[in-house]
Amino acid sequence: MDRLLEIAERIRRCARCRLHETRRLAVPGEGRAEKGVMIVGEAPGEKEDEEGRPFVGPAGKLLTAILARHGVDRGRDVFITNVVKCRPPGNREPLEDEIAACTPYLVEQIAAVRPRLIIALGVHSARTLMGLAGRKIAKIADVRGKCFEVRIGAVDTTLCVTYHPAAALYNPKLRGALEEDLARFIGGGGGLLKYM
Ligand code: SF4
């Protein structure tokens, strides 16, 4: 079985942390690994929990639209997932122990995709991925808009950080910054050219 599908099957049955008690559906991630690009958000929201798919609510629609404007088809060109695979109740922030319990799945997905580029959306994603690479960050403002050459497990990759689209939904300043960052990370109008 495809490695990503096998990981997804385990995530759907997972009861490693308390979030399995309140989720409707776990959200392992979706998309294609071939182009070596991963987008990693923080945790599923209400719509994602209902559908078992990442970034399908309002924040996901914003992300999908920005990617499309820059020539990136989210189903074809990237693998999209979250640090935490089950929805925290009421969309609260994921807790440290939940992130710790779930991160091994993300590490396995990174080993399976072997991405040349990982885009971290939001502070929990940035902190977790930088942590896996042995680096600490205090706040997202310190790393937003920047890219780092990192090693996660046995994978050497470029990790770029920007705001989470949920934060950008109602804040035009963050929205502009998110769009600007994504355009730069994915190589402009040609779409992922830098990495293909
Ligand atoms: S959030 Fe992650 S660790 Fe917790 S139950 Fe869901 S899949 Fe398992």
PDB file of C-alpha atoms and ligand atoms in Angstrom:
ATOM      1  CA  MET A   1       0.000   0.000   0.000  1.00  0.00           C
ATOM      2  CA  ASP A   2       1.109   3.550  -0.695  1.00  0.00           C
ATOM      3  CA  ARG A   3       3.018   4.778   2.351  1.00  0.00           C
ATOM      4  CA  LEU A   4       0.883   7.914   2.793  1.00  0.00           C
ATOM      5  CA  LEU A   5      -2.321   5.869   2.611  1.00  0.00           C
ATOM      6  CA  GLU A   6      -0.994   3.461   5.194  1.00  0.00           C
ATOM      7  CA  ILE A   7      -0.135   6.339   7.545  1.00  0.00           C
ATOM      8  CA  ALA A   8      -3.608   7.829   6.938  1.00  0.00           C
ATOM      9  CA  GLU A   9      -5.252   4.539   7.888  1.00  0.00           C
ATOM     10  CA  ARG A  10      -3.434   4.525  11.225  1.00  0.00           C
ATOM     11  CA  ILE A  11      -4.342   8.169  11.867  1.00  0.00           C
ATOM     12  CA  ARG A  12      -8.044   7.417  11.281  1.00  0.00           C
ATOM     13  CA  ARG A  13      -7.936   4.721  13.971  1.00  0.00           C
ATOM     14  CA  CYS A  14      -5.641   6.635  16.345  1.00  0.00           C
ATOM     15  CA  ALA A  15      -6.519   7.072  20.020  1.00  0.00           C
ATOM     16  CA  ARG A  16      -3.131   8.340  21.179  1.00  0.00           C
ATOM     17  CA  CYS A  17      -4.453  11.567  22.673  1.00  0.00           C
ATOM     18  CA  ARG A  18      -7.733  12.926  24.095  1.00  0.00           C
ATOM     19  CA  LEU A  19      -8.736  14.519  20.780  1.00  0.00           C
ATOM     20  CA  HIS A  20      -9.929  11.154  19.472  1.00  0.00           C
ATOM     21  CA  GLU A  21     -12.817  11.323  21.982  1.00  0.00           C
ATOM     22  CA  THR A  22     -14.360  14.450  20.467  1.00  0.00           C
ATOM     23  CA  ARG A  23     -13.455  14.234  16.781  1.00  0.00           C
ATOM     24  CA  ARG A  24     -15.940  13.175  14.135  1.00  0.00           C
ATOM     25  CA  LEU A  25     -13.311  12.359  11.525  1.00  0.00           C
ATOM     26  CA  ALA A  26      -9.548  12.480  11.763  1.00  0.00           C
ATOM     27  CA  VAL A  27      -7.885  14.530   9.024  1.00  0.00           C
ATOM     28  CA  PRO A  28      -4.697  12.813   7.856  1.00  0.00           C
ATOM     29  CA  GLY A  29      -3.967  15.096   4.882  1.00  0.00           C
ATOM     30  CA  GLU A  30      -4.406  14.988   1.121  1.00  0.00           C
ATOM     31  CA  GLY A  31      -2.841  15.891  -2.185  1.00  0.00           C
ATOM     32  CA  ARG A  32       0.087  14.617  -4.164  1.00  0.00           C
ATOM     33  CA  ALA A  33       3.656  14.009  -3.086  1.00  0.00           C
ATOM     34  CA  GLU A  34       5.282  13.926  -6.532  1.00  0.00           C
ATOM     35  CA  LYS A  35       6.318  17.581  -6.676  1.00  0.00           C
ATOM     36  CA  GLY A  36       7.899  17.468  -3.244  1.00  0.00           C
ATOM     37  CA  VAL A  37       5.962  20.327  -1.672  1.00  0.00           C
ATOM     38  CA  MET A  38       4.151  20.096   1.674  1.00  0.00           C
ATOM     39  CA  ILE A  39       1.916  22.665   3.330  1.00  0.00           C
ATOM     40  CA  VAL A  40       1.457  22.142   7.058  1.00  0.00           C
ATOM     41  CA  GLY A  41      -1.239  23.916   9.066  1.00  0.00           C
ATOM     42  CA  GLU A  42      -2.072  23.602  12.745  1.00  0.00           C
ATOM     43  CA  ALA A  43      -5.231  21.536  13.339  1.00  0.00           C
ATOM     44  CA  PRO A  44      -8.564  20.746  11.658  1.00  0.00           C
ATOM     45  CA  GLY A  45     -11.539  23.025  12.232  1.00  0.00           C
ATOM     46  CA  GLU A  46     -15.257  22.278  12.183  1.00  0.00           C
ATOM     47  CA  LYS A  47     -15.632  21.730   8.443  1.00  0.00           C
ATOM     48  CA  GLU A  48     -12.475  19.639   8.251  1.00  0.00           C
ATOM     49  CA  ASP A  49     -13.731  17.498  11.145  1.00  0.00           C
ATOM     50  CA  GLU A  50     -17.000  16.928   9.264  1.00  0.00           C
ATOM     51  CA  GLU A  51     -15.379  16.002   5.968  1.00  0.00           C
ATOM     52  CA  GLY A  52     -12.120  14.383   7.098  1.00  0.00           C
ATOM     53  CA  ARG A  53     -10.218  16.668   4.707  1.00  0.00           C
ATOM     54  CA  PRO A  54      -7.751  19.483   5.473  1.00  0.00           C
ATOM     55  CA  PHE A  55      -8.372  23.162   4.688  1.00  0.00           C
ATOM     56  CA  VAL A  56     -11.944  22.910   3.394  1.00  0.00           C
ATOM     57  CA  GLY A  57     -13.464  25.626   5.633  1.00  0.00           C
ATOM     58  CA  PRO A  58     -13.214  29.405   5.098  1.00  0.00           C
ATOM     59  CA  ALA A  59      -9.457  29.510   5.826  1.00  0.00           C
ATOM     60  CA  GLY A  60      -8.957  26.625   3.419  1.00  0.00           C
ATOM     61  CA  LYS A  61     -10.883  28.414   0.705  1.00  0.00           C
ATOM     62  CA  LEU A  62      -8.622  31.441   1.136  1.00  0.00           C
ATOM     63  CA  LEU A  63      -5.513  29.255   0.940  1.00  0.00           C
ATOM     64  CA  THR A  64      -6.837  27.378  -2.114  1.00  0.00           C
ATOM     65  CA  ALA A  65      -7.645  30.660  -3.883  1.00  0.00           C
ATOM     66  CA  ILE A  66      -4.207  32.169  -3.197  1.00  0.00           C
ATOM     67  CA  LEU A  67      -2.469  29.021  -4.409  1.00  0.00           C
ATOM     68  CA  ALA A  68      -4.615  28.972  -7.552  1.00  0.00           C
ATOM     69  CA  ARG A  69      -3.770  32.621  -8.279  1.00  0.00           C
ATOM     70  CA  HIS A  70      -0.135  31.591  -8.354  1.00  0.00           C
ATOM     71  CA  GLY A  71      -0.629  28.584 -10.588  1.00  0.00           C
ATOM     72  CA  VAL A  72      -0.769  25.922  -7.898  1.00  0.00           C
ATOM     73  CA  ASP A  73      -3.537  23.316  -7.863  1.00  0.00           C
ATOM     74  CA  ARG A  74      -3.850  22.100  -4.276  1.00  0.00           C
ATOM     75  CA  GLY A  75      -4.995  18.631  -5.296  1.00  0.00           C
ATOM     76  CA  ARG A  76      -2.276  18.094  -7.877  1.00  0.00           C
ATOM     77  CA  ASP A  77       0.782  20.068  -6.799  1.00  0.00           C
ATOM     78  CA  VAL A  78       1.086  19.831  -3.011  1.00  0.00           C
ATOM     79  CA  PHE A  79       0.467  17.551  -0.059  1.00  0.00           C
ATOM     80  CA  ILE A  80      -1.504  19.425   2.618  1.00  0.00           C
ATOM     81  CA  THR A  81      -1.762  18.350   6.230  1.00  0.00           C
ATOM     82  CA  ASN A  82      -1.750  19.669   9.811  1.00  0.00           C
ATOM     83  CA  VAL A  83       0.485  19.192  12.833  1.00  0.00           C
ATOM     84  CA  VAL A  84      -2.484  17.808  14.808  1.00  0.00           C
ATOM     85  CA  LYS A  85      -4.799  15.505  12.870  1.00  0.00           C
ATOM     86  CA  CYS A  86      -7.973  15.746  14.996  1.00  0.00           C
ATOM     87  CA  ARG A  87     -10.018  18.842  15.788  1.00  0.00           C
ATOM     88  CA  PRO A  88      -9.499  20.431  19.193  1.00  0.00           C
ATOM     89  CA  PRO A  89     -12.984  21.026  20.691  1.00  0.00           C
ATOM     90  CA  GLY A  90     -14.403  24.470  19.931  1.00  0.00           C
ATOM     91  CA  ASN A  91     -11.377  25.178  17.717  1.00  0.00           C
ATOM     92  CA  ARG A  92      -9.206  25.880  20.744  1.00  0.00           C
ATOM     93  CA  GLU A  93      -5.455  25.823  20.215  1.00  0.00           C
ATOM     94  CA  PRO A  94      -3.857  22.364  20.323  1.00  0.00           C
ATOM     95  CA  LEU A  95      -2.152  21.627  23.654  1.00  0.00           C
ATOM     96  CA  GLU A  96       1.500  20.735  24.011  1.00  0.00           C
ATOM     97  CA  ASP A  97       0.831  17.086  24.855  1.00  0.00           C
ATOM     98  CA  GLU A  98      -1.557  16.724  21.887  1.00  0.00           C
ATOM     99  CA  ILE A  99       1.057  18.163  19.549  1.00  0.00           C
ATOM    100  CA  ALA A 100       3.675  15.835  21.032  1.00  0.00           C
ATOM    101  CA  ALA A 101       1.398  12.805  20.611  1.00  0.00           C
ATOM    102  CA  CYS A 102       0.571  13.617  16.995  1.00  0.00           C
ATOM    103  CA  THR A 103       3.917  14.879  15.668  1.00  0.00           C
ATOM    104  CA  PRO A 104       5.290  11.379  14.917  1.00  0.00           C
ATOM    105  CA  TYR A 105       2.671  11.081  12.152  1.00  0.00           C
ATOM    106  CA  LEU A 106       3.917  14.319  10.607  1.00  0.00           C
ATOM    107  CA  VAL A 107       7.484  13.034  10.765  1.00  0.00           C
ATOM    108  CA  GLU A 108       6.375   9.852   8.986  1.00  0.00           C
ATOM    109  CA  GLN A 109       4.570  11.876   6.316  1.00  0.00           C
ATOM    110  CA  ILE A 110       7.683  13.999   5.751  1.00  0.00           C
ATOM    111  CA  ALA A 111       9.764  10.822   5.385  1.00  0.00           C
ATOM    112  CA  ALA A 112       7.233   9.500   2.848  1.00  0.00           C
ATOM    113  CA  VAL A 113       6.927  12.697   0.781  1.00  0.00           C
ATOM    114  CA  ARG A 114      10.605  13.721   1.053  1.00  0.00           C
ATOM    115  CA  PRO A 115       9.615  17.351   0.365  1.00  0.00           C
ATOM    116  CA  ARG A 116      12.020  19.855  -1.121  1.00  0.00           C
ATOM    117  CA  LEU A 117       9.843  22.594   0.303  1.00  0.00           C
ATOM    118  CA  ILE A 118       7.690  22.688   3.434  1.00  0.00           C
ATOM    119  CA  ILE A 119       5.478  25.700   4.058  1.00  0.00           C
ATOM    120  CA  ALA A 120       4.501  26.095   7.714  1.00  0.00           C
ATOM    121  CA  LEU A 121       1.268  28.009   8.312  1.00  0.00           C
ATOM    122  CA  GLY A 122       0.941  29.593  11.734  1.00  0.00           C
ATOM    123  CA  VAL A 123       2.910  29.545  14.932  1.00  0.00           C
ATOM    124  CA  HIS A 124       2.173  25.960  16.067  1.00  0.00           C
ATOM    125  CA  SER A 125       3.219  24.584  12.714  1.00  0.00           C
ATOM    126  CA  ALA A 126       6.331  26.762  12.596  1.00  0.00           C
ATOM    127  CA  ARG A 127       7.294  25.933  16.183  1.00  0.00           C
ATOM    128  CA  THR A 128       6.769  22.194  15.709  1.00  0.00           C
ATOM    129  CA  LEU A 129       8.649  21.952  12.416  1.00  0.00           C
ATOM    130  CA  MET A 130      11.504  24.162  13.596  1.00  0.00           C
ATOM    131  CA  GLY A 131      11.605  22.071  16.773  1.00  0.00           C
ATOM    132  CA  LEU A 132      11.932  18.886  14.716  1.00  0.00           C
ATOM    133  CA  ALA A 133      14.909  20.537  13.032  1.00  0.00           C
ATOM    134  CA  GLY A 134      16.432  21.331  16.431  1.00  0.00           C
ATOM    135  CA  ARG A 135      15.647  25.046  16.414  1.00  0.00           C
ATOM    136  CA  LYS A 136      13.510  27.099  18.771  1.00  0.00           C
ATOM    137  CA  ILE A 137      11.304  30.043  17.941  1.00  0.00           C
ATOM    138  CA  ALA A 138       9.605  32.397  20.365  1.00  0.00           C
ATOM    139  CA  LYS A 139       7.033  34.028  18.128  1.00  0.00           C
ATOM    140  CA  ILE A 140       5.958  33.819  14.525  1.00  0.00           C
ATOM    141  CA  ALA A 141       7.002  37.401  13.807  1.00  0.00           C
ATOM    142  CA  ASP A 142      10.631  36.279  14.237  1.00  0.00           C
ATOM    143  CA  VAL A 143      10.388  33.778  11.369  1.00  0.00           C
ATOM    144  CA  ARG A 144       7.424  34.818   9.208  1.00  0.00           C
ATOM    145  CA  GLY A 145       8.348  35.332   5.572  1.00  0.00           C
ATOM    146  CA  LYS A 146      11.671  33.540   6.037  1.00  0.00           C
ATOM    147  CA  CYS A 147      13.025  30.215   4.762  1.00  0.00           C
ATOM    148  CA  PHE A 148      15.479  27.914   6.499  1.00  0.00           C
ATOM    149  CA  GLU A 149      17.561  24.984   5.287  1.00  0.00           C
ATOM    150  CA  VAL A 150      16.751  22.210   7.767  1.00  0.00           C
ATOM    151  CA  ARG A 151      17.036  18.481   8.328  1.00  0.00           C
ATOM    152  CA  ILE A 152      13.959  16.681   9.681  1.00  0.00           C
ATOM    153  CA  GLY A 153      14.674  13.020  10.333  1.00  0.00           C
ATOM    154  CA  ALA A 154      16.696  11.974   7.278  1.00  0.00           C
ATOM    155  CA  VAL A 155      15.153  14.599   4.998  1.00  0.00           C
ATOM    156  CA  ASP A 156      17.022  17.761   4.019  1.00  0.00           C
ATOM    157  CA  THR A 157      14.525  20.398   3.033  1.00  0.00           C
ATOM    158  CA  THR A 158      13.689  24.094   2.895  1.00  0.00           C
ATOM    159  CA  LEU A 159      11.229  25.221   5.560  1.00  0.00           C
ATOM    160  CA  CYS A 160       9.384  28.483   4.917  1.00  0.00           C
ATOM    161  CA  VAL A 161       7.058  30.138   7.415  1.00  0.00           C
ATOM    162  CA  THR A 162       4.032  32.359   7.032  1.00  0.00           C
ATOM    163  CA  TYR A 163       0.793  33.238   8.779  1.00  0.00           C
ATOM    164  CA  HIS A 164      -2.099  30.816   9.075  1.00  0.00           C
ATOM    165  CA  PRO A 165      -4.901  31.705   6.637  1.00  0.00           C
ATOM    166  CA  ALA A 166      -7.398  31.690   9.534  1.00  0.00           C
ATOM    167  CA  ALA A 167      -5.506  34.634  11.041  1.00  0.00           C
ATOM    168  CA  ALA A 168      -5.482  36.352   7.658  1.00  0.00           C
ATOM    169  CA  LEU A 169      -9.202  35.907   6.956  1.00  0.00           C
ATOM    170  CA  TYR A 170     -10.331  39.092   8.700  1.00  0.00           C
ATOM    171  CA  ASN A 171      -7.083  41.018   8.790  1.00  0.00           C
ATOM    172  CA  PRO A 172      -6.159  42.628   5.459  1.00  0.00           C
ATOM    173  CA  LYS A 173      -2.568  43.274   6.599  1.00  0.00           C
ATOM    174  CA  LEU A 174      -1.951  39.609   7.410  1.00  0.00           C
ATOM    175  CA  ARG A 175      -3.783  38.579   4.266  1.00  0.00           C
ATOM    176  CA  GLY A 176      -1.458  40.702   2.143  1.00  0.00           C
ATOM    177  CA  ALA A 177       1.559  39.276   3.949  1.00  0.00           C
ATOM    178  CA  LEU A 178       0.304  35.694   3.509  1.00  0.00           C
ATOM    179  CA  GLU A 179      -0.234  36.178  -0.214  1.00  0.00           C
ATOM    180  CA  GLU A 180       3.128  37.879  -0.656  1.00  0.00           C
ATOM    181  CA  ASP A 181       4.923  35.084   1.254  1.00  0.00           C
ATOM    182  CA  LEU A 182       3.212  32.260  -0.614  1.00  0.00           C
ATOM    183  CA  ALA A 183       3.924  33.892  -3.978  1.00  0.00           C
ATOM    184  CA  ARG A 184       7.600  34.132  -3.074  1.00  0.00           C
ATOM    185  CA  PHE A 185       7.859  30.623  -1.588  1.00  0.00           C
ATOM    186  CA  ILE A 186       6.266  28.935  -4.576  1.00  0.00           C
ATOM    187  CA  GLY A 187       8.234  30.842  -7.151  1.00  0.00           C
ATOM    188  CA  GLY A 188       5.808  33.450  -8.458  1.00  0.00           C
ATOM    189  CA  GLY A 189       3.350  33.225 -11.332  1.00  0.00           C
ATOM    190  CA  GLY A 190       4.991  30.129 -12.842  1.00  0.00           C
ATOM    191  CA  GLY A 191       3.960  28.111  -9.785  1.00  0.00           C
ATOM    192  CA  LEU A 192       6.515  26.041  -7.908  1.00  0.00           C
ATOM    193  CA  LEU A 193       9.085  26.711 -10.639  1.00  0.00           C
ATOM    194  CA  LYS A 194      11.824  27.211  -8.119  1.00  0.00           C
ATOM    195  CA  TYR A 195      11.393  23.667  -6.866  1.00  0.00           C
ATOM    196  CA  MET A 196      10.479  21.642  -9.962  1.00  0.00           C
TER     197      MET A 196
HETATM  198  S1  SF4 B   1      -4.717  14.246  17.303  1.00  0.00           S
HETATM  199 FE1  SF4 B   1      -3.177  12.844  16.494  1.00  0.00          FE
HETATM  200  S2  SF4 B   1      -2.422  11.733  18.309  1.00  0.00           S
HETATM  201 FE2  SF4 B   1      -4.387  12.678  18.871  1.00  0.00          FE
HETATM  202  S3  SF4 B   1      -5.929  11.079  18.467  1.00  0.00           S
HETATM  203 FE3  SF4 B   1      -5.795  12.381  16.618  1.00  0.00          FE
HETATM  204  S4  SF4 B   1      -4.320  11.332  15.277  1.00  0.00           S
HETATM  205 FE4  SF4 B   1      -4.063  10.493  17.344  1.00  0.00          FE
END
